[in-house]
mmCIF file of C-alpha atoms in Angstrom:
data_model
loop_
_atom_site.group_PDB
_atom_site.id
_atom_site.type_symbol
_atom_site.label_atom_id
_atom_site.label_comp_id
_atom_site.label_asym_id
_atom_site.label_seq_id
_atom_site.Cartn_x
_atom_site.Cartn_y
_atom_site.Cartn_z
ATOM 1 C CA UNK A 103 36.266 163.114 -8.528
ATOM 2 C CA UNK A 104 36.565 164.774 -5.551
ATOM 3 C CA UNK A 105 38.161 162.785 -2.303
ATOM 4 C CA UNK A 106 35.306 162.251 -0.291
ATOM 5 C CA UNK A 107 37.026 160.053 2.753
ATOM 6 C CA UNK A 108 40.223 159.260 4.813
ATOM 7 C CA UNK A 109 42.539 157.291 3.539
ATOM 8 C CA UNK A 110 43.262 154.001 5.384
ATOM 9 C CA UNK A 111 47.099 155.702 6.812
ATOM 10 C CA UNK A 112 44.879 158.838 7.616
ATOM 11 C CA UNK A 113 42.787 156.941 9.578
ATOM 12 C CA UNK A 114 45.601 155.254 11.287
ATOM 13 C CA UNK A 115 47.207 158.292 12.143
ATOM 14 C CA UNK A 116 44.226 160.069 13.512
ATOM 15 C CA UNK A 117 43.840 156.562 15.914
ATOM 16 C CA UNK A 118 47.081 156.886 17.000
ATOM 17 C CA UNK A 119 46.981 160.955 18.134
ATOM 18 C CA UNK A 120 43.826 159.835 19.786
ATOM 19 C CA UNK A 121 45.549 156.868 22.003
ATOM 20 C CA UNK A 122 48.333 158.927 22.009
ATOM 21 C CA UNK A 123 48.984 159.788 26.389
ATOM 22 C CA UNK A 124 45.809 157.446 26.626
ATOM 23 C CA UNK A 125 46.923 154.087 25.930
ATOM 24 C CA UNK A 126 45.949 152.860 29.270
ATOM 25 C CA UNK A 127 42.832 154.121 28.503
ATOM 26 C CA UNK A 128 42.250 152.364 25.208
ATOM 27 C CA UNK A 129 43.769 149.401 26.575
ATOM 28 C CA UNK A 130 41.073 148.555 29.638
ATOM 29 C CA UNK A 131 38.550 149.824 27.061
ATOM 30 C CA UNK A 132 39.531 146.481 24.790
ATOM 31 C CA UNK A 133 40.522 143.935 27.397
ATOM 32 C CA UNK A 134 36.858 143.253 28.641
ATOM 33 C CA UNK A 135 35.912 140.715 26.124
ATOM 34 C CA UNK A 136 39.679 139.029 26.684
ATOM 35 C CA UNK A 137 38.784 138.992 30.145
ATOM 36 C CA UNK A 138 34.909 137.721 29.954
ATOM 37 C CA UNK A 139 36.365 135.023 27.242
ATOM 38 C CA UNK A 140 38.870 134.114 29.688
ATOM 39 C CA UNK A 141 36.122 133.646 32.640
ATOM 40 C CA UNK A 142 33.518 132.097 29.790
ATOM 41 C CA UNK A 143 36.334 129.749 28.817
ATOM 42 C CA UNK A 144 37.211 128.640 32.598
ATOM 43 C CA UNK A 145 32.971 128.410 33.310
ATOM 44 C CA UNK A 146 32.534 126.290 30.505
ATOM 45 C CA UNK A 147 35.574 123.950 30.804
ATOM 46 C CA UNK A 148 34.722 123.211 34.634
ATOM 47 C CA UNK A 149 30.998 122.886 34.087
ATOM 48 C CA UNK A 150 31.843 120.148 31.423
ATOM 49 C CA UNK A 151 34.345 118.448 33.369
ATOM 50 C CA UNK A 152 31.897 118.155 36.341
ATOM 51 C CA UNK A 153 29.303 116.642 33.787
ATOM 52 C CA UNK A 154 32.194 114.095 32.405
ATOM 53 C CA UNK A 155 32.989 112.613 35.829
ATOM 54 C CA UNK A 156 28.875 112.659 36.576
ATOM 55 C CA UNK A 157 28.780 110.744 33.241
ATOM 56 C CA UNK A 158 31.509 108.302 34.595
ATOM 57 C CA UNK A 159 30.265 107.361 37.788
ATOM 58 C CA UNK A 160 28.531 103.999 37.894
ATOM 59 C CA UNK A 161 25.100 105.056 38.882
ATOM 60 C CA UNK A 162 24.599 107.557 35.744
ATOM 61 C CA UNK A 163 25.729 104.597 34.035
ATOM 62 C CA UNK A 164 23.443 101.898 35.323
ATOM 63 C CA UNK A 165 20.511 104.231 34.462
ATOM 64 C CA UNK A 166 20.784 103.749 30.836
ATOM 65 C CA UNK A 167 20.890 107.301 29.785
ATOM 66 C CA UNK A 168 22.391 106.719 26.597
ATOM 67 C CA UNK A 169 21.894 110.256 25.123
ATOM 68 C CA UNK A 170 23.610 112.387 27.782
ATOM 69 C CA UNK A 171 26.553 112.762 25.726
ATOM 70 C CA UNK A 172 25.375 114.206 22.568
ATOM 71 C CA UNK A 173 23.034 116.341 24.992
ATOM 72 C CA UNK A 174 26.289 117.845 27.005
ATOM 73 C CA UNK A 175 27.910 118.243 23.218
ATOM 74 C CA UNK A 176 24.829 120.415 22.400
ATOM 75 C CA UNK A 177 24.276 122.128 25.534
ATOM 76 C CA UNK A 178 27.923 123.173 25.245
ATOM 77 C CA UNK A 179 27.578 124.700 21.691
ATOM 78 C CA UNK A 180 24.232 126.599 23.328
ATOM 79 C CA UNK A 181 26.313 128.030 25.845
ATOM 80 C CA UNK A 182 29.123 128.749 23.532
ATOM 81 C CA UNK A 183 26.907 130.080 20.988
ATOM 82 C CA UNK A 184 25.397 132.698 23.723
ATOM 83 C CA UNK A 185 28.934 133.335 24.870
ATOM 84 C CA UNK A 186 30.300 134.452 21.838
ATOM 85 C CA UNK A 187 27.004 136.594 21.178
ATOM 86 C CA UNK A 188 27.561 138.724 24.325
ATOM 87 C CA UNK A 189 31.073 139.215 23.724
ATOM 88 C CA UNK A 190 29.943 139.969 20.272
ATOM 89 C CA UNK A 191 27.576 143.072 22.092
ATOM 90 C CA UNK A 192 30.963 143.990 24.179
ATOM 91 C CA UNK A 193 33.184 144.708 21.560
ATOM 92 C CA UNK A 194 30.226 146.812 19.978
ATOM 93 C CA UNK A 195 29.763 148.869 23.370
ATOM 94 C CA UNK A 196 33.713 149.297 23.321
ATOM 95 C CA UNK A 197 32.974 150.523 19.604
ATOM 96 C CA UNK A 198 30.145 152.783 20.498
ATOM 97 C CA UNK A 199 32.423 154.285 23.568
ATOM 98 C CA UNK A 200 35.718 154.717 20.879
ATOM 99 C CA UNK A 201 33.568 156.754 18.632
ATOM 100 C CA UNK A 202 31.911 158.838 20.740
ATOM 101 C CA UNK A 203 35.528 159.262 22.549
ATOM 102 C CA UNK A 204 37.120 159.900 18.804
ATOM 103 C CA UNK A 205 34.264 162.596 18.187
ATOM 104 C CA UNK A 206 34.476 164.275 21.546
ATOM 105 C CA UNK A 207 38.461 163.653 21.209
ATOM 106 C CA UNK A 208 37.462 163.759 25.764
ATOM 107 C CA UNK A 209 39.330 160.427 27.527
ATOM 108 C CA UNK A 210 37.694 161.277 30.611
ATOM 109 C CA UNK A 211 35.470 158.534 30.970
ATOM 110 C CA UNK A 212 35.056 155.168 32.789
ATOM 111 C CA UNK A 213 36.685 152.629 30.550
ATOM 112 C CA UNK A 214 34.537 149.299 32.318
ATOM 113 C CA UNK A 215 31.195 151.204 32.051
ATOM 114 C CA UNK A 216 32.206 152.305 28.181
ATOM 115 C CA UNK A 217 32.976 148.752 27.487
ATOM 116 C CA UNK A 218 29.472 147.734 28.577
ATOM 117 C CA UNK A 219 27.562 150.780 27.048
ATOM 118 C CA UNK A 220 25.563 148.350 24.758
ATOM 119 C CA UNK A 221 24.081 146.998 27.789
ATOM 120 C CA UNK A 222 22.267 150.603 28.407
ATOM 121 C CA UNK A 223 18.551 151.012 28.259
ATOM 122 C CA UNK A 224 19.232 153.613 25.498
ATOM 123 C CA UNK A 225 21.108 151.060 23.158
ATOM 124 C CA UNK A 226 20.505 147.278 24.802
ATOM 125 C CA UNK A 227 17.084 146.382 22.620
ATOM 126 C CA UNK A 228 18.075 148.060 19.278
ATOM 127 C CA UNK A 229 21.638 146.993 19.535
ATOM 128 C CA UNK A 230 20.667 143.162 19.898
ATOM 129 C CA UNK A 231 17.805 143.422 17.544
ATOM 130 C CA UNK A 232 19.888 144.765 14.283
ATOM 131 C CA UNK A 233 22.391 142.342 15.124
ATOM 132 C CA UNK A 234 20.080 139.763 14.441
ATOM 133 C CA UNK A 235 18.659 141.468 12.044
ATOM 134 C CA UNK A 236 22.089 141.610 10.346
ATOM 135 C CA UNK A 237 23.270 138.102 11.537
ATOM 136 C CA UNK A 238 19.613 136.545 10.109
ATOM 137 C CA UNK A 239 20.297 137.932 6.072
ATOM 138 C CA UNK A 240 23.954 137.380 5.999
ATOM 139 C CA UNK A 241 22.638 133.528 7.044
ATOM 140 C CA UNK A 242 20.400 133.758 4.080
ATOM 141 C CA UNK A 243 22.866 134.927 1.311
ATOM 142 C CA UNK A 244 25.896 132.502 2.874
ATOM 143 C CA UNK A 245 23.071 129.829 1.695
ATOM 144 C CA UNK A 246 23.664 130.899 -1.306
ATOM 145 C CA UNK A 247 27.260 130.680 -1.331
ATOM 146 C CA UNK A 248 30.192 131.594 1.468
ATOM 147 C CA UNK A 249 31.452 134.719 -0.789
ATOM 148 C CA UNK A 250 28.313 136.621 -0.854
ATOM 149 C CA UNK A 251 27.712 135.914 2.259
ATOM 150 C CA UNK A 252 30.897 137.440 3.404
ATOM 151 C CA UNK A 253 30.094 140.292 1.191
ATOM 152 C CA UNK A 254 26.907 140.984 3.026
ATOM 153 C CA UNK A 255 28.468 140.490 6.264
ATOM 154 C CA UNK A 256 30.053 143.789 5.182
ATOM 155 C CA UNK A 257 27.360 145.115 3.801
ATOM 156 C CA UNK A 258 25.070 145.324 6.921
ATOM 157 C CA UNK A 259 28.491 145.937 9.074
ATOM 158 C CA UNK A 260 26.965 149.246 9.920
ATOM 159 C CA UNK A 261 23.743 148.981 11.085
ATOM 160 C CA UNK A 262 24.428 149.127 14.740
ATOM 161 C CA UNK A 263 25.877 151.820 14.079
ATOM 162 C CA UNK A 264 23.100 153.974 12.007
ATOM 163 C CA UNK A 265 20.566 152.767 15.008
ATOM 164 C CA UNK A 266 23.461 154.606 17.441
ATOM 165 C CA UNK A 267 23.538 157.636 15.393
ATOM 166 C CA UNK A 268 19.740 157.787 15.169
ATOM 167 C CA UNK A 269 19.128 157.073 18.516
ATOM 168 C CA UNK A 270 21.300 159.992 20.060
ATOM 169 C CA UNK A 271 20.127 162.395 17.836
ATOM 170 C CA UNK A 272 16.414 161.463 18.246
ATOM 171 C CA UNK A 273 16.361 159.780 21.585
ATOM 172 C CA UNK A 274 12.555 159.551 21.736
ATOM 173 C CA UNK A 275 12.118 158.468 18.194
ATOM 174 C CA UNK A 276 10.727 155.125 17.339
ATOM 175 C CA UNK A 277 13.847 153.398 15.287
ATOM 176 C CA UNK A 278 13.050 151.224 12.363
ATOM 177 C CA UNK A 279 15.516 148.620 13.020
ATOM 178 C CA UNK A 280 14.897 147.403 9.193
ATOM 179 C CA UNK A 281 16.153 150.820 8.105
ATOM 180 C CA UNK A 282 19.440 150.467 9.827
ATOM 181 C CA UNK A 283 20.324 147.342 7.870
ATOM 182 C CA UNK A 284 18.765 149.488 4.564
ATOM 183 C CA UNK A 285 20.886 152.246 5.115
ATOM 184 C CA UNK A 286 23.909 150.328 6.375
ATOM 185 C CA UNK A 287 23.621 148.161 2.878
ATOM 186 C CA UNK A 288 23.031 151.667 1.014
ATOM 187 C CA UNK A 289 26.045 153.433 2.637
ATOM 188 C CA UNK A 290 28.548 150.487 2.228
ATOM 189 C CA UNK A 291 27.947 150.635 -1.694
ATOM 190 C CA UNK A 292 31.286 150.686 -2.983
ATOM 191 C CA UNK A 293 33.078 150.542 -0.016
ATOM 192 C CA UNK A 294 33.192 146.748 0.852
ATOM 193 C CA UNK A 295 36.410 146.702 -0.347
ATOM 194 C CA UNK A 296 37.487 149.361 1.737
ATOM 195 C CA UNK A 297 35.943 147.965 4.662
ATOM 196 C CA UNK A 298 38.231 144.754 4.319
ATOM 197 C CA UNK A 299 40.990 146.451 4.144
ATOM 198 C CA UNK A 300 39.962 148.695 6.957
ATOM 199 C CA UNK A 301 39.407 145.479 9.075
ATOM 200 C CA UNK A 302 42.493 143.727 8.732
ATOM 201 C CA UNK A 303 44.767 146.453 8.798
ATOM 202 C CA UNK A 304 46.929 146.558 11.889
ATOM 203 C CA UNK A 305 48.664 149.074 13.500
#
């Protein structure tokens, strides 16, 4: 059978000739979501200590609102929850701008605006909506069980980035968001594996 992709050192090696004279670049390219988790992370923590030392003063107290503390424990996994999501669209954005930078092989581009090129009117709405599309059925299968969950995690891993493809080659087209996740599913056929390995292999 012929070899029809990059090996997993081939793949390495063509990252590393494209950071290489650019590692500045690459690096304030990745350190926005370290940075927004950071802030997140500092918002968070001083909004609930402000609530704790409400919660201890003697008039909240004397007003009998018994529930405030599960309320502040769910408020705070909302606003973690939401948190995590938009850092979730970041490090897609920084992924849109590396592979447009590793097809172009151009670094002349503004690393803070790539990070946030999710956020665009071209790729905001489709880019949140097969997320969730993709979040939604790997909830349903890790019902099932936590492996094939994982499994489909992979499976619809691509998605987001079908909907990119599609959308810059037909930027007036009306994207089925449903075929993303169909295609992503269809092209990661055999190649879960792969993926893994892909994922958790460091430089």
């Amino acid at each position: 059978m012929d070899k029809t992709y990059k090996s997993s050192a081939e793949l390495k090696r063509e990252a590393k000739a494209l950071y290489a004279g650019h590692w500045g670049q690459a690096i304030k390219l990745n350190i926005v979501p370290t940075l927004f988790s950071i802030l997140a992370f500092i918002l968070i923590g001083g909004l609930f200590m402000a609530l704790t030392a409400l919660f201890m003063t003697s008039d909240f107290v004397s007003s009998g609102s018994g529930s405030f503390p599960s309320n502040m424990s769910s408020g705070n996994s909302l606003t973690g929850n939401i948190g995590s999501f938009i850092v979730g669209l970041i490090t897609l954005g920084i992924s849109f701008t590396t592979l447009d930078w590793l097809r172009s092989k151009d670094a002349d581009f503004n690393a803070f605006s790539g990070a946030f090129s999710v956020f665009s009117k071209r790729y905001f709405v489709g880019a949140v909506i097969t997320e969730l599309l993709a979040g939604f059925f790997t909830v349903l299968w890790t019902l099932l069980f936590i492996i094939p969950g994982l499994i489909k995690s992979f499976s619809y891993s691509q998605a987001p980035f079908i909907f990119k493809d599609l959308t810059d080659a037909h930027p007036e087209a009306d994207i089925n968001y449903l075929d993303c996740i169909t295609k992503s599913r269809e092209l990661m056929d055999g190649h879960k594996f792969r993926f893994f390995i892909l994922a958790n292999y460091k430089f």
